[in-house]
CSV table of C-alpha atoms in Angstrom, one decimal:
chain,number,residue,atom,x,y,z
A,1090,UNK,CA,0.0,0.0,0.0
A,1091,UNK,CA,1.5,3.3,-1.1
A,1092,UNK,CA,2.2,6.1,1.4
A,1093,UNK,CA,-0.1,8.4,-0.6
A,1094,UNK,CA,-3.0,6.0,-0.4
A,1095,UNK,CA,-2.5,5.5,3.4
A,1096,UNK,CA,-2.5,9.2,4.0
A,1097,UNK,CA,-5.5,9.7,1.7
A,1098,UNK,CA,-7.6,7.1,3.5
A,1099,UNK,CA,-6.5,8.3,6.9
A,1100,UNK,CA,-7.3,11.9,6.1
A,1101,UNK,CA,-10.8,10.8,4.9
A,1102,UNK,CA,-11.5,8.9,8.1
A,1103,UNK,CA,-10.4,11.8,10.2
A,1104,UNK,CA,-12.4,14.2,8.2
A,1105,UNK,CA,-15.6,12.2,8.6
A,1106,UNK,CA,-15.2,11.9,12.4
A,1107,UNK,CA,-14.5,15.7,12.7
A,1108,UNK,CA,-17.5,16.5,10.6
A,1109,UNK,CA,-19.9,14.5,12.7
A,1110,UNK,CA,-18.6,16.2,15.9
A,1111,UNK,CA,-18.7,19.8,14.6
A,1112,UNK,CA,-21.6,19.8,12.0
A,1113,UNK,CA,-24.1,21.8,14.1
A,1114,UNK,CA,-21.5,24.5,14.4
A,1115,UNK,CA,-20.9,24.4,10.7
A,1116,UNK,CA,-24.7,24.8,10.0
A,1117,UNK,CA,-25.0,27.8,12.3
A,1118,UNK,CA,-21.9,29.4,10.8
A,1119,UNK,CA,-23.2,29.1,7.3
A,1120,UNK,CA,-26.4,30.8,8.4
A,1121,UNK,CA,-24.4,33.6,10.0
A,1122,UNK,CA,-22.3,34.1,6.9
A,1123,UNK,CA,-25.3,34.3,4.5
A,1124,UNK,CA,-27.3,36.6,6.8
A,1125,UNK,CA,-27.5,40.0,5.0
A,1126,UNK,CA,-29.7,42.3,7.0
A,1127,UNK,CA,-27.6,44.3,9.4
A,1128,UNK,CA,-30.7,45.4,11.3
A,1129,UNK,CA,-31.5,41.9,12.5
A,1130,UNK,CA,-31.3,41.5,16.2
A,1131,UNK,CA,-30.0,37.9,15.8
A,1132,UNK,CA,-26.8,39.2,14.2
A,1133,UNK,CA,-25.3,39.5,17.8
A,1134,UNK,CA,-26.3,36.0,18.8
A,1135,UNK,CA,-23.6,33.6,19.7
A,1136,UNK,CA,-23.3,30.1,18.3
A,1137,UNK,CA,-25.0,28.4,21.2
A,1138,UNK,CA,-27.9,30.9,21.3
A,1139,UNK,CA,-28.4,30.5,17.5
A,1140,UNK,CA,-28.4,26.7,17.8
A,1141,UNK,CA,-31.0,26.9,20.5
A,1142,UNK,CA,-33.1,29.1,18.2
A,1143,UNK,CA,-32.8,26.7,15.3
A,1144,UNK,CA,-33.9,23.8,17.5
A,1145,UNK,CA,-36.8,25.7,18.9
A,1146,UNK,CA,-38.1,27.0,15.6
A,1147,UNK,CA,-37.2,24.2,13.2
A,1148,UNK,CA,-36.2,21.2,15.2
A,1149,UNK,CA,-33.0,19.3,15.9
A,1150,UNK,CA,-32.9,17.9,12.3
A,1151,UNK,CA,-32.1,21.3,10.8
A,1152,UNK,CA,-28.8,21.4,12.7
A,1153,UNK,CA,-27.8,18.5,10.5
A,1154,UNK,CA,-29.3,19.7,7.2
A,1155,UNK,CA,-27.1,18.5,4.4
A,1156,UNK,CA,-25.2,16.1,6.6
A,1157,UNK,CA,-25.0,13.2,4.1
A,1158,UNK,CA,-23.6,15.2,1.2
A,1159,UNK,CA,-21.4,17.0,3.6
A,1160,UNK,CA,-19.9,13.6,4.8
A,1161,UNK,CA,-19.4,12.6,1.2
A,1162,UNK,CA,-17.7,16.0,0.6
A,1163,UNK,CA,-15.6,15.8,3.6
A,1164,UNK,CA,-14.4,12.3,2.9
A,1165,UNK,CA,-13.7,13.2,-0.8
A,1166,UNK,CA,-12.0,16.5,0.1
A,1167,UNK,CA,-9.8,15.0,2.8
A,1168,UNK,CA,-9.0,11.9,0.8
A,1169,UNK,CA,-8.2,13.9,-2.4
A,1170,UNK,CA,-6.2,16.5,-0.5
A,1171,UNK,CA,-4.0,14.1,1.5
A,1172,UNK,CA,-3.5,11.8,-1.5
A,1173,UNK,CA,-2.2,14.5,-3.7
A,1174,UNK,CA,-0.4,16.2,-0.9
A,1175,UNK,CA,1.6,13.1,-0.3
A,1176,UNK,CA,2.4,12.7,-4.0
A,1177,UNK,CA,3.5,16.3,-4.4
A,1178,UNK,CA,5.5,16.1,-1.1
A,1179,UNK,CA,7.3,13.0,-2.3
A,1180,UNK,CA,8.2,14.9,-5.5
A,1181,UNK,CA,9.5,17.8,-3.4
A,1182,UNK,CA,11.5,15.5,-1.2
A,1183,UNK,CA,13.1,13.9,-4.2
A,1184,UNK,CA,13.9,17.3,-5.7
A,1185,UNK,CA,15.5,18.4,-2.4
A,1186,UNK,CA,17.7,15.3,-2.4
A,1187,UNK,CA,18.8,15.9,-5.9
A,1188,UNK,CA,19.7,19.4,-5.0
A,1189,UNK,CA,21.7,18.1,-2.0
A,1190,UNK,CA,23.7,15.8,-4.3
A,1191,UNK,CA,24.6,18.9,-6.4
A,1192,UNK,CA,25.7,20.7,-3.2
A,1193,UNK,CA,22.6,22.9,-2.8
A,1194,UNK,CA,20.7,22.7,0.5
A,1195,UNK,CA,20.6,20.1,3.2
A,1196,UNK,CA,18.1,17.8,1.5
A,1197,UNK,CA,15.1,18.9,3.6
A,1198,UNK,CA,11.9,20.3,2.3
A,1199,UNK,CA,11.8,24.1,2.8
A,1200,UNK,CA,8.9,26.3,3.7
A,1201,UNK,CA,8.3,27.4,0.1
A,1202,UNK,CA,8.2,23.8,-1.1
A,1203,UNK,CA,5.7,22.9,1.7
A,1204,UNK,CA,3.6,25.9,0.7
A,1205,UNK,CA,3.5,25.0,-3.0
A,1206,UNK,CA,2.8,21.4,-2.2
A,1207,UNK,CA,-0.2,22.3,-0.1
A,1208,UNK,CA,-1.4,24.9,-2.6
A,1209,UNK,CA,-1.3,22.4,-5.5
A,1210,UNK,CA,-3.1,19.8,-3.5
A,1211,UNK,CA,-5.7,22.4,-2.5
A,1212,UNK,CA,-6.4,23.4,-6.1
A,1213,UNK,CA,-6.9,19.9,-7.2
A,1214,UNK,CA,-9.3,19.3,-4.3
A,1215,UNK,CA,-11.3,22.5,-5.0
A,1216,UNK,CA,-11.8,21.8,-8.7
A,1217,UNK,CA,-12.9,18.2,-8.0
A,1218,UNK,CA,-15.2,18.7,-5.0
A,1219,UNK,CA,-16.7,22.2,-5.3
A,1220,UNK,CA,-20.1,20.9,-6.6
A,1221,UNK,CA,-20.6,18.9,-3.4
A,1222,UNK,CA,-20.0,22.0,-1.2
A,1223,UNK,CA,-22.5,24.1,-3.3
A,1224,UNK,CA,-25.2,21.6,-2.4
A,1225,UNK,CA,-24.2,21.5,1.2
A,1226,UNK,CA,-24.2,25.3,1.6
A,1227,UNK,CA,-27.7,25.4,0.1
A,1228,UNK,CA,-29.0,22.8,2.5
A,1229,UNK,CA,-27.4,24.4,5.6
A,1230,UNK,CA,-28.7,27.9,4.8
A,1231,UNK,CA,-32.2,26.6,4.0
A,1232,UNK,CA,-34.8,27.3,6.7
A,1233,UNK,CA,-37.5,24.7,7.3
A,1234,UNK,CA,-41.1,26.1,7.3
A,1235,UNK,CA,-42.6,26.5,10.7
A,1236,UNK,CA,-46.2,25.7,11.8
A,1237,UNK,CA,-47.2,29.4,11.9
A,1238,UNK,CA,-50.0,30.7,9.7
A,1239,UNK,CA,-49.4,32.2,6.3
A,1240,UNK,CA,-49.3,35.8,7.4
A,1241,UNK,CA,-47.2,35.1,10.5
A,1242,UNK,CA,-44.9,32.9,8.6
A,1243,UNK,CA,-44.4,35.6,6.0
A,1244,UNK,CA,-43.6,38.1,8.7
A,1245,UNK,CA,-41.0,35.8,10.3
A,1246,UNK,CA,-39.4,35.2,6.9
A,1247,UNK,CA,-39.3,38.9,6.2
A,1248,UNK,CA,-37.9,39.8,9.6
A,1249,UNK,CA,-35.3,37.0,9.6
A,1250,UNK,CA,-34.3,37.7,5.9
A,1251,UNK,CA,-32.0,34.8,5.5
A,1252,UNK,CA,-31.0,34.0,1.9
A,1253,UNK,CA,-32.9,30.7,1.9
A,1254,UNK,CA,-36.6,31.1,1.6
A,1255,UNK,CA,-39.1,29.4,4.0
A,1256,UNK,CA,-40.6,26.4,2.1
A,1257,UNK,CA,-42.8,23.6,3.3
A,1258,UNK,CA,-41.5,21.2,0.6
A,1259,UNK,CA,-38.8,18.7,1.4
A,1260,UNK,CA,-35.4,20.1,0.7
A,1261,UNK,CA,-33.3,17.0,0.0
A,1262,UNK,CA,-30.1,16.5,-1.9
A,1263,UNK,CA,-31.9,15.7,-5.2
A,1264,UNK,CA,-34.1,18.8,-4.8
A,1265,UNK,CA,-31.1,21.0,-4.3
A,1266,UNK,CA,-29.2,19.5,-7.3
A,1267,UNK,CA,-32.2,20.1,-9.5
A,1268,UNK,CA,-32.6,23.7,-8.2
A,1269,UNK,CA,-28.9,24.5,-8.9
A,1270,UNK,CA,-29.1,23.1,-12.4
A,1271,UNK,CA,-32.3,25.0,-13.2
A,1272,UNK,CA,-30.7,28.2,-12.0
A,1273,UNK,CA,-27.4,28.1,-13.8
A,1274,UNK,CA,-26.9,24.8,-15.5
A,1275,UNK,CA,-23.7,22.7,-14.9
A,1276,UNK,CA,-21.6,25.8,-14.2
A,1277,UNK,CA,-23.8,26.5,-11.2
A,1278,UNK,CA,-22.1,23.7,-9.4
A,1279,UNK,CA,-18.9,25.6,-9.5
A,1280,UNK,CA,-20.2,28.8,-8.0
A,1281,UNK,CA,-17.7,30.3,-5.5
A,1282,UNK,CA,-14.8,28.4,-7.1
A,1283,UNK,CA,-12.7,31.5,-7.5
A,1284,UNK,CA,-12.7,32.5,-3.8
A,1285,UNK,CA,-12.3,28.8,-3.1
A,1286,UNK,CA,-9.2,28.6,-5.2
A,1287,UNK,CA,-7.8,31.7,-3.5
A,1288,UNK,CA,-8.7,30.1,-0.2
A,1289,UNK,CA,-6.2,27.4,-1.0
A,1290,UNK,CA,-3.9,29.6,1.0
A,1291,UNK,CA,-5.8,28.5,4.1
A,1292,UNK,CA,-4.7,24.9,4.1
A,1293,UNK,CA,-1.3,26.0,2.7
A,1294,UNK,CA,-0.8,28.3,5.7
A,1295,UNK,CA,-2.3,25.7,8.0
A,1296,UNK,CA,0.1,23.0,6.9
A,1297,UNK,CA,3.1,25.3,6.8
A,1298,UNK,CA,2.4,26.4,10.4
A,1299,UNK,CA,1.7,22.8,11.5
A,1300,UNK,CA,4.9,21.3,9.9
A,1301,UNK,CA,7.0,24.2,11.2
A,1302,UNK,CA,5.8,23.7,14.8
A,1303,UNK,CA,6.0,19.9,14.5
A,1304,UNK,CA,9.6,20.1,13.3
A,1305,UNK,CA,10.5,22.4,16.2
A,1306,UNK,CA,8.8,20.2,18.7
A,1307,UNK,CA,10.6,17.1,17.4
A,1308,UNK,CA,13.9,18.9,17.6
A,1309,UNK,CA,13.1,20.1,21.1
A,1310,UNK,CA,12.2,16.6,22.2
A,1311,UNK,CA,15.2,15.1,20.3
A,1312,UNK,CA,12.8,12.5,19.0
A,1313,UNK,CA,10.3,11.9,16.2
A,1314,UNK,CA,7.8,10.6,18.7
A,1315,UNK,CA,5.0,13.1,19.2
A,1316,UNK,CA,2.0,12.4,21.5
A,1317,UNK,CA,-1.6,12.6,20.3
A,1318,UNK,CA,-2.3,15.6,22.6
A,1319,UNK,CA,0.7,17.5,21.1
A,1320,UNK,CA,-0.6,16.8,17.6
A,1321,UNK,CA,-4.1,17.9,18.7
A,1322,UNK,CA,-2.7,21.2,20.0
A,1323,UNK,CA,-0.5,21.8,17.0
A,1324,UNK,CA,-3.3,21.2,14.6
A,1325,UNK,CA,-5.6,23.6,16.5
A,1326,UNK,CA,-3.0,26.4,16.6
A,1327,UNK,CA,-2.2,26.0,12.9
A,1328,UNK,CA,-5.9,26.1,11.9
A,1329,UNK,CA,-6.6,29.1,14.1
A,1330,UNK,CA,-3.9,31.2,12.4
A,1331,UNK,CA,-5.0,30.2,8.9
A,1332,UNK,CA,-8.7,30.8,9.6
A,1333,UNK,CA,-8.2,34.4,10.9
A,1334,UNK,CA,-6.3,35.3,7.7
A,1335,UNK,CA,-8.7,33.8,5.1
A,1336,UNK,CA,-12.2,34.2,6.7
A,1337,UNK,CA,-13.5,37.0,4.5
A,1338,UNK,CA,-13.1,34.8,1.4
A,1339,UNK,CA,-15.1,32.1,3.1
A,1340,UNK,CA,-18.0,34.5,3.6
A,1341,UNK,CA,-17.9,35.6,0.0
A,1342,UNK,CA,-17.9,31.9,-1.1
A,1343,UNK,CA,-20.9,31.1,1.1
A,1344,UNK,CA,-22.8,34.1,-0.3
A,1345,UNK,CA,-22.2,32.9,-3.9
A,1346,UNK,CA,-23.1,29.3,-3.2
A,1347,UNK,CA,-26.3,30.0,-1.3
A,1348,UNK,CA,-29.5,30.6,-3.1
A,1349,UNK,CA,-29.6,33.9,-4.9
A,1350,UNK,CA,-32.6,36.3,-4.5
A,1351,UNK,CA,-33.5,37.2,-8.1
A,1352,UNK,CA,-36.9,38.7,-7.5
A,1353,UNK,CA,-36.4,40.9,-4.4
A,1354,UNK,CA,-33.7,43.4,-3.5
A,1355,UNK,CA,-31.0,43.4,-6.1
A,1356,UNK,CA,-28.5,44.3,-3.4
A,1357,UNK,CA,-28.9,40.7,-2.2
A,1358,UNK,CA,-28.1,39.1,-5.6
A,1359,UNK,CA,-24.5,38.5,-6.6
A,1360,UNK,CA,-23.4,38.1,-10.2
A,1361,UNK,CA,-19.9,36.9,-9.3
A,1362,UNK,CA,-17.0,37.2,-6.8
A,1363,UNK,CA,-16.2,40.9,-7.4
A,1364,UNK,CA,-19.9,41.9,-7.5
A,1365,UNK,CA,-20.3,40.2,-4.1
A,1366,UNK,CA,-17.3,41.9,-2.6
A,1367,UNK,CA,-18.3,45.4,-3.9
A,1368,UNK,CA,-21.9,45.0,-2.7
A,1369,UNK,CA,-20.8,43.7,0.7
A,1370,UNK,CA,-18.5,46.6,1.2
A,1371,UNK,CA,-21.1,49.1,0.0
A,1372,UNK,CA,-24.1,47.9,1.9
A,1373,UNK,CA,-22.6,46.1,4.9
A,1374,UNK,CA,-19.2,47.5,5.5
A,1375,UNK,CA,-16.1,45.5,6.5
A,1376,UNK,CA,-18.0,43.9,9.3
A,1377,UNK,CA,-20.0,41.9,6.8
A,1378,UNK,CA,-16.8,39.9,5.9
A,1379,UNK,CA,-16.5,38.7,9.5
A,1380,UNK,CA,-20.0,37.5,10.3
A,1381,UNK,CA,-19.9,34.3,12.3
A,1382,UNK,CA,-16.1,34.4,12.6
A,1383,UNK,CA,-16.1,33.3,16.3
A,1384,UNK,CA,-18.3,30.3,15.4
A,1385,UNK,CA,-16.0,29.4,12.5
A,1386,UNK,CA,-12.9,29.6,14.6
A,1387,UNK,CA,-14.3,27.2,17.2
A,1388,UNK,CA,-15.6,24.8,14.5
A,1389,UNK,CA,-12.4,24.9,12.4
A,1390,UNK,CA,-10.0,24.6,15.2
A,1391,UNK,CA,-11.8,21.7,16.8
A,1392,UNK,CA,-12.3,20.0,13.4
A,1393,UNK,CA,-8.7,20.5,12.4
A,1394,UNK,CA,-7.4,19.2,15.7
A,1395,UNK,CA,-9.5,16.1,15.5
A,1396,UNK,CA,-8.5,15.5,11.8
A,1397,UNK,CA,-4.8,15.7,12.5
A,1398,UNK,CA,-5.1,13.5,15.6
A,1399,UNK,CA,-7.2,10.8,13.9
A,1400,UNK,CA,-5.2,10.9,10.7
A,1401,UNK,CA,-1.8,10.5,12.5
A,1402,UNK,CA,-3.2,7.7,14.7
A,1403,UNK,CA,-4.6,5.9,11.7
A,1404,UNK,CA,-1.4,6.2,9.7
A,1405,UNK,CA,0.6,5.0,12.7
A,1406,UNK,CA,-1.8,2.1,13.1
A,1407,UNK,CA,-1.6,1.1,9.5
A,1408,UNK,CA,2.2,1.2,9.5
A,1409,UNK,CA,2.3,-0.9,12.6
A,1410,UNK,CA,0.0,-3.5,11.0
A,1411,UNK,CA,2.0,-3.5,7.8
A,1412,UNK,CA,5.3,-3.9,9.7
A,1413,UNK,CA,3.8,-6.8,11.7
A,1414,UNK,CA,2.5,-8.5,8.6
A,1415,UNK,CA,5.9,-8.1,6.9
A,1416,UNK,CA,7.7,-9.5,9.9
A,1417,UNK,CA,5.3,-12.5,10.0
A,1418,UNK,CA,5.9,-13.1,6.3
A,1419,UNK,CA,9.7,-13.0,6.8
A,1420,UNK,CA,9.4,-15.5,9.7
A,1421,UNK,CA,7.3,-17.9,7.6
A,1422,UNK,CA,9.8,-17.8,4.7
A,1423,UNK,CA,12.7,-18.4,7.1
A,1424,UNK,CA,11.1,-21.5,8.4
């Protein structure tokens, strides 16, 4: 089994577990990001208060809206990312060794190489999995119709003014896919791909910080052995730094991928990335780019820490099993 495949499968497993743990926070964060009315009282609500509101008005199920496509997307994203990351990293390591033979460098992978490796892996991941995340964003932002009467329901929808309309109809995966296709055809599944590609800097920064801290920790301990708790903390710190720097792009991406209001206020309809940025600056100010940032930091840091921890433990476990199997094979042959 190749190292790239081991890392890809381990990354997918860690991603699924992290998604299950943090999904309610992800749903709340998507709603915060796609909220456009600055006069809303709920704009100052924290993540816990917003979750309680969703449960009260729409039920527990809405906190997990879009969970299945999200799990598919998480597994695909983590698997694709780690698979190509390992491939590109192996290429970078080989190039570094070749340079060492020529008397250039010490044979180790530098910061720039790590950054480029993560960036290339991220670009491949974005292009392959963006359609899944468009569907997930729609399902998370959608508000389930309540049991109020028509007039009261209309008033609530107007006051809460979230991008997704209140609908009594089921809003499953197939419904969302059909809706996206009817709106913009096949290209609709790649809405928000530009800010997503730019946001490749997030995992690039994350992995650069993570590997830099991991390297220093190993040197400090004079050993390659790192505990699960240390990996957890390093992953959390790396994700925190990357999230703070790239959050505005995440908000723009969510606005583009969520359902567009084509019949109401044109200020709430975005034609593309630059149109969204200009309208957000004009009508919401810079604060609009940081809606729900606290929720995202908690969700991202927790998810990243879990992913790193689970991935490293799975990789370690697979290596142990493979070594044990190899030793057993050698023993049998010697007999």
